[in-house]
Amino acid sequence: MGAAMSRPPSGEVPTGSLPRFTRGERWVHRSLGIVMGVLLVTGAFLFFPDLGSLIGNRQIVSLTHEISGWLVPIPLLLALLSRAFRDDAGRLNRFRPTDWEWLRSRDRRLGRIPVGKFNAGQKLNSSFTLGAIIVMFGTGMVMFFSSLFTDTIRTGATFVHDWLALAFAVVV
């Protein structure tokens, strides 16, 4: 990485520039997007019987859904090896006064409010997405290892998994 890609230590973006993402960051984003897309589609086929009848083989759809669920943490864990990713995670994890101003503003897209690399909407979306991934992974593990849990826990996990998947699909 040359001097053009260096970032200020404060985490703020200099006025007039918009740093691009590294190749590793793009790989993480795309691979996670593909896996999440497969999960949304296979989950829809498993949840809605009319869609499931189009495939015919529910076991293959279920297996694809489960394998994809196991793959979700891999890009995120690999991303932690990247300093650029960790720096961006720090930026996404901090709400500043300008972020609140950006959210309240009707003309937020005009660029009059300096927000840095990520605007407040991107920060909220990333928080929701990561939280949803963690909860979906946890509830998916309860359903996968169903023999280890009581009926009440399995029922609750299924309920949360299904409704959060619907909310996630709406957000996507």
GROMACS .gro file of C-alpha atoms in nm:
model
  172
    1MET     CA    1   0.000   0.000   0.000
    2GLY     CA    2   0.138   0.334  -0.102
    3ALA     CA    3   0.103   0.672   0.060
    4ALA     CA    4  -0.221   0.733  -0.128
    5MET     CA    5  -0.389   0.454   0.069
    6SER     CA    6  -0.270   0.565   0.414
    7ARG     CA    7  -0.532   0.670   0.663
    8PRO     CA    8  -0.507   0.933   0.934
    9PRO     CA    9  -0.452   0.787   1.283
   10SER     CA   10  -0.757   0.966   1.422
   11GLY     CA   11  -0.988   0.760   1.204
   12GLU     CA   12  -1.129   1.072   1.042
   13VAL     CA   13  -1.125   1.110   0.667
   14PRO     CA   14  -0.955   1.420   0.527
   15THR     CA   15  -1.193   1.663   0.358
   16GLY     CA   16  -1.234   1.602  -0.013
   17SER     CA   17  -1.119   1.240  -0.021
   18LEU     CA   18  -1.300   0.910   0.001
   19PRO     CA   19  -1.073   0.614   0.067
   20ARG     CA   20  -1.151   0.297  -0.121
   21PHE     CA   21  -1.172  -0.044   0.036
   22THR     CA   22  -0.884  -0.287   0.019
   23ARG     CA   23  -0.903  -0.602  -0.189
   24GLY     CA   24  -0.942  -0.805   0.133
   25GLU     CA   25  -1.230  -0.589   0.253
   26ARG     CA   26  -1.407  -0.629  -0.081
   27TRP     CA   27  -1.350  -1.007  -0.068
   28VAL     CA   28  -1.503  -1.026   0.280
   29HIS     CA   29  -1.802  -0.815   0.180
   30ARG     CA   30  -1.871  -1.010  -0.139
   31SER     CA   31  -1.820  -1.356   0.008
   32LEU     CA   32  -2.038  -1.276   0.308
   33GLY     CA   33  -2.299  -1.129   0.073
   34ILE     CA   34  -2.301  -1.445  -0.138
   35VAL     CA   35  -2.333  -1.673   0.164
   36MET     CA   36  -2.609  -1.456   0.314
   37GLY     CA   37  -2.788  -1.451  -0.021
   38VAL     CA   38  -2.778  -1.831  -0.038
   39LEU     CA   39  -2.912  -1.845   0.318
   40LEU     CA   40  -3.199  -1.607   0.238
   41VAL     CA   41  -3.298  -1.798  -0.076
   42THR     CA   42  -3.269  -2.146   0.073
   43GLY     CA   43  -3.441  -2.027   0.391
   44ALA     CA   44  -3.731  -1.896   0.183
   45PHE     CA   45  -3.756  -2.232   0.004
   46LEU     CA   46  -3.759  -2.413   0.338
   47PHE     CA   47  -4.008  -2.178   0.504
   48PHE     CA   48  -4.264  -2.136   0.225
   49PRO     CA   49  -4.404  -2.472   0.108
   50ASP     CA   50  -4.513  -2.334  -0.231
   51LEU     CA   51  -4.156  -2.225  -0.305
   52GLY     CA   52  -4.017  -2.552  -0.173
   53SER     CA   53  -4.232  -2.747  -0.415
   54LEU     CA   54  -4.049  -2.579  -0.703
   55ILE     CA   55  -3.724  -2.747  -0.599
   56GLY     CA   56  -3.867  -3.083  -0.508
   57ASN     CA   57  -3.575  -3.209  -0.301
   58ARG     CA   58  -3.604  -3.046   0.040
   59GLN     CA   59  -3.302  -3.237   0.176
   60ILE     CA   60  -3.065  -3.073  -0.073
   61VAL     CA   61  -3.205  -2.729   0.005
   62SER     CA   62  -3.177  -2.797   0.378
   63LEU     CA   63  -2.820  -2.925   0.346
   64THR     CA   64  -2.722  -2.620   0.136
   65HIS     CA   65  -2.877  -2.393   0.401
   66GLU     CA   66  -2.691  -2.566   0.683
   67ILE     CA   67  -2.354  -2.564   0.505
   68SER     CA   68  -2.397  -2.197   0.418
   69GLY     CA   69  -2.481  -2.125   0.782
   70TRP     CA   70  -2.157  -2.289   0.892
   71LEU     CA   71  -1.966  -2.079   0.636
   72VAL     CA   72  -2.092  -1.741   0.764
   73PRO     CA   73  -1.827  -1.688   1.035
   74ILE     CA   74  -1.532  -1.770   0.807
   75PRO     CA   75  -1.512  -1.440   0.613
   76LEU     CA   76  -1.571  -1.242   0.933
   77LEU     CA   77  -1.297  -1.425   1.121
   78LEU     CA   78  -1.055  -1.390   0.830
   79ALA     CA   79  -1.138  -1.020   0.811
   80LEU     CA   80  -1.012  -0.972   1.164
   81LEU     CA   81  -0.662  -1.039   1.029
   82SER     CA   82  -0.686  -0.721   0.819
   83ARG     CA   83  -0.584  -0.394   0.982
   84ALA     CA   84  -0.795  -0.200   0.730
   85PHE     CA   85  -1.101  -0.405   0.823
   86ARG     CA   86  -1.041  -0.351   1.194
   87ASP     CA   87  -0.998   0.024   1.133
   88ASP     CA   88  -1.326   0.035   0.941
   89ALA     CA   89  -1.497  -0.166   1.215
   90GLY     CA   90  -1.381   0.101   1.460
   91ARG     CA   91  -1.526   0.374   1.238
   92LEU     CA   92  -1.856   0.187   1.208
   93ASN     CA   93  -1.870   0.142   1.585
   94ARG     CA   94  -1.859   0.514   1.668
   95PHE     CA   95  -2.155   0.748   1.645
   96ARG     CA   96  -2.047   1.112   1.644
   97PRO     CA   97  -2.263   1.426   1.681
   98THR     CA   98  -2.252   1.473   1.303
   99ASP     CA   99  -2.406   1.127   1.262
  100TRP     CA  100  -2.708   1.228   1.466
  101GLU     CA  101  -2.730   1.552   1.266
  102TRP     CA  102  -2.709   1.349   0.943
  103LEU     CA  103  -2.997   1.123   1.054
  104ARG     CA  104  -3.220   1.422   1.137
  105SER     CA  105  -3.135   1.615   0.821
  106ARG     CA  106  -3.368   1.615   0.523
  107ASP     CA  107  -3.088   1.710   0.286
  108ARG     CA  108  -2.840   1.450   0.409
  109ARG     CA  109  -2.751   1.339   0.058
  110LEU     CA  110  -2.624   1.682  -0.048
  111GLY     CA  111  -2.296   1.633   0.139
  112ARG     CA  112  -2.313   1.945   0.354
  113ILE     CA  113  -2.268   1.740   0.674
  114PRO     CA  114  -1.917   1.591   0.704
  115VAL     CA  115  -1.961   1.230   0.809
  116GLY     CA  116  -1.631   1.060   0.734
  117LYS     CA  117  -1.600   0.733   0.551
  118PHE     CA  118  -1.936   0.595   0.666
  119ASN     CA  119  -2.261   0.783   0.712
  120ALA     CA  120  -2.500   0.712   0.998
  121GLY     CA  121  -2.723   0.493   0.782
  122GLN     CA  122  -2.430   0.270   0.692
  123LYS     CA  123  -2.332   0.251   1.058
  124LEU     CA  124  -2.684   0.150   1.163
  125ASN     CA  125  -2.710  -0.103   0.882
  126SER     CA  126  -2.377  -0.263   0.971
  127SER     CA  127  -2.479  -0.286   1.338
  128PHE     CA  128  -2.811  -0.447   1.252
  129THR     CA  129  -2.647  -0.685   1.004
  130LEU     CA  130  -2.376  -0.802   1.243
  131GLY     CA  131  -2.628  -0.841   1.526
  132ALA     CA  132  -2.862  -1.036   1.299
  133ILE     CA  133  -2.577  -1.261   1.183
  134ILE     CA  134  -2.480  -1.340   1.542
  135VAL     CA  135  -2.839  -1.413   1.652
  136MET     CA  136  -2.918  -1.612   1.336
  137PHE     CA  137  -2.600  -1.817   1.378
  138GLY     CA  138  -2.684  -1.886   1.743
  139THR     CA  139  -3.044  -1.983   1.680
  140GLY     CA  140  -2.935  -2.187   1.379
  141MET     CA  141  -2.695  -2.382   1.601
  142VAL     CA  142  -2.978  -2.451   1.846
  143MET     CA  143  -3.187  -2.590   1.560
  144PHE     CA  144  -2.893  -2.785   1.415
  145PHE     CA  145  -2.805  -2.942   1.750
  146SER     CA  146  -3.171  -2.978   1.846
  147SER     CA  147  -3.122  -3.293   2.055
  148LEU     CA  148  -2.918  -3.092   2.307
  149PHE     CA  149  -3.200  -2.851   2.387
  150THR     CA  150  -3.546  -2.863   2.539
  151ASP     CA  151  -3.860  -2.817   2.331
  152THR     CA  152  -3.908  -2.469   2.475
  153ILE     CA  153  -3.560  -2.353   2.373
  154ARG     CA  154  -3.590  -2.508   2.027
  155THR     CA  155  -3.931  -2.349   1.974
  156GLY     CA  156  -3.801  -2.010   2.086
  157ALA     CA  157  -3.494  -2.040   1.866
  158THR     CA  158  -3.707  -2.129   1.565
  159PHE     CA  159  -3.942  -1.838   1.633
  160VAL     CA  160  -3.654  -1.588   1.662
  161HIS     CA  161  -3.472  -1.736   1.361
  162ASP     CA  162  -3.780  -1.715   1.137
  163TRP     CA  163  -3.887  -1.362   1.234
  164LEU     CA  164  -3.535  -1.221   1.227
  165ALA     CA  165  -3.483  -1.379   0.883
  166LEU     CA  166  -3.797  -1.201   0.765
  167ALA     CA  167  -3.674  -0.869   0.910
  168PHE     CA  168  -3.333  -0.926   0.751
  169ALA     CA  169  -3.493  -0.997   0.413
  170VAL     CA  170  -3.693  -0.675   0.439
  171VAL     CA  171  -3.378  -0.476   0.521
  172VAL     CA  172  -3.190  -0.635   0.232
   0.00000   0.00000   0.00000
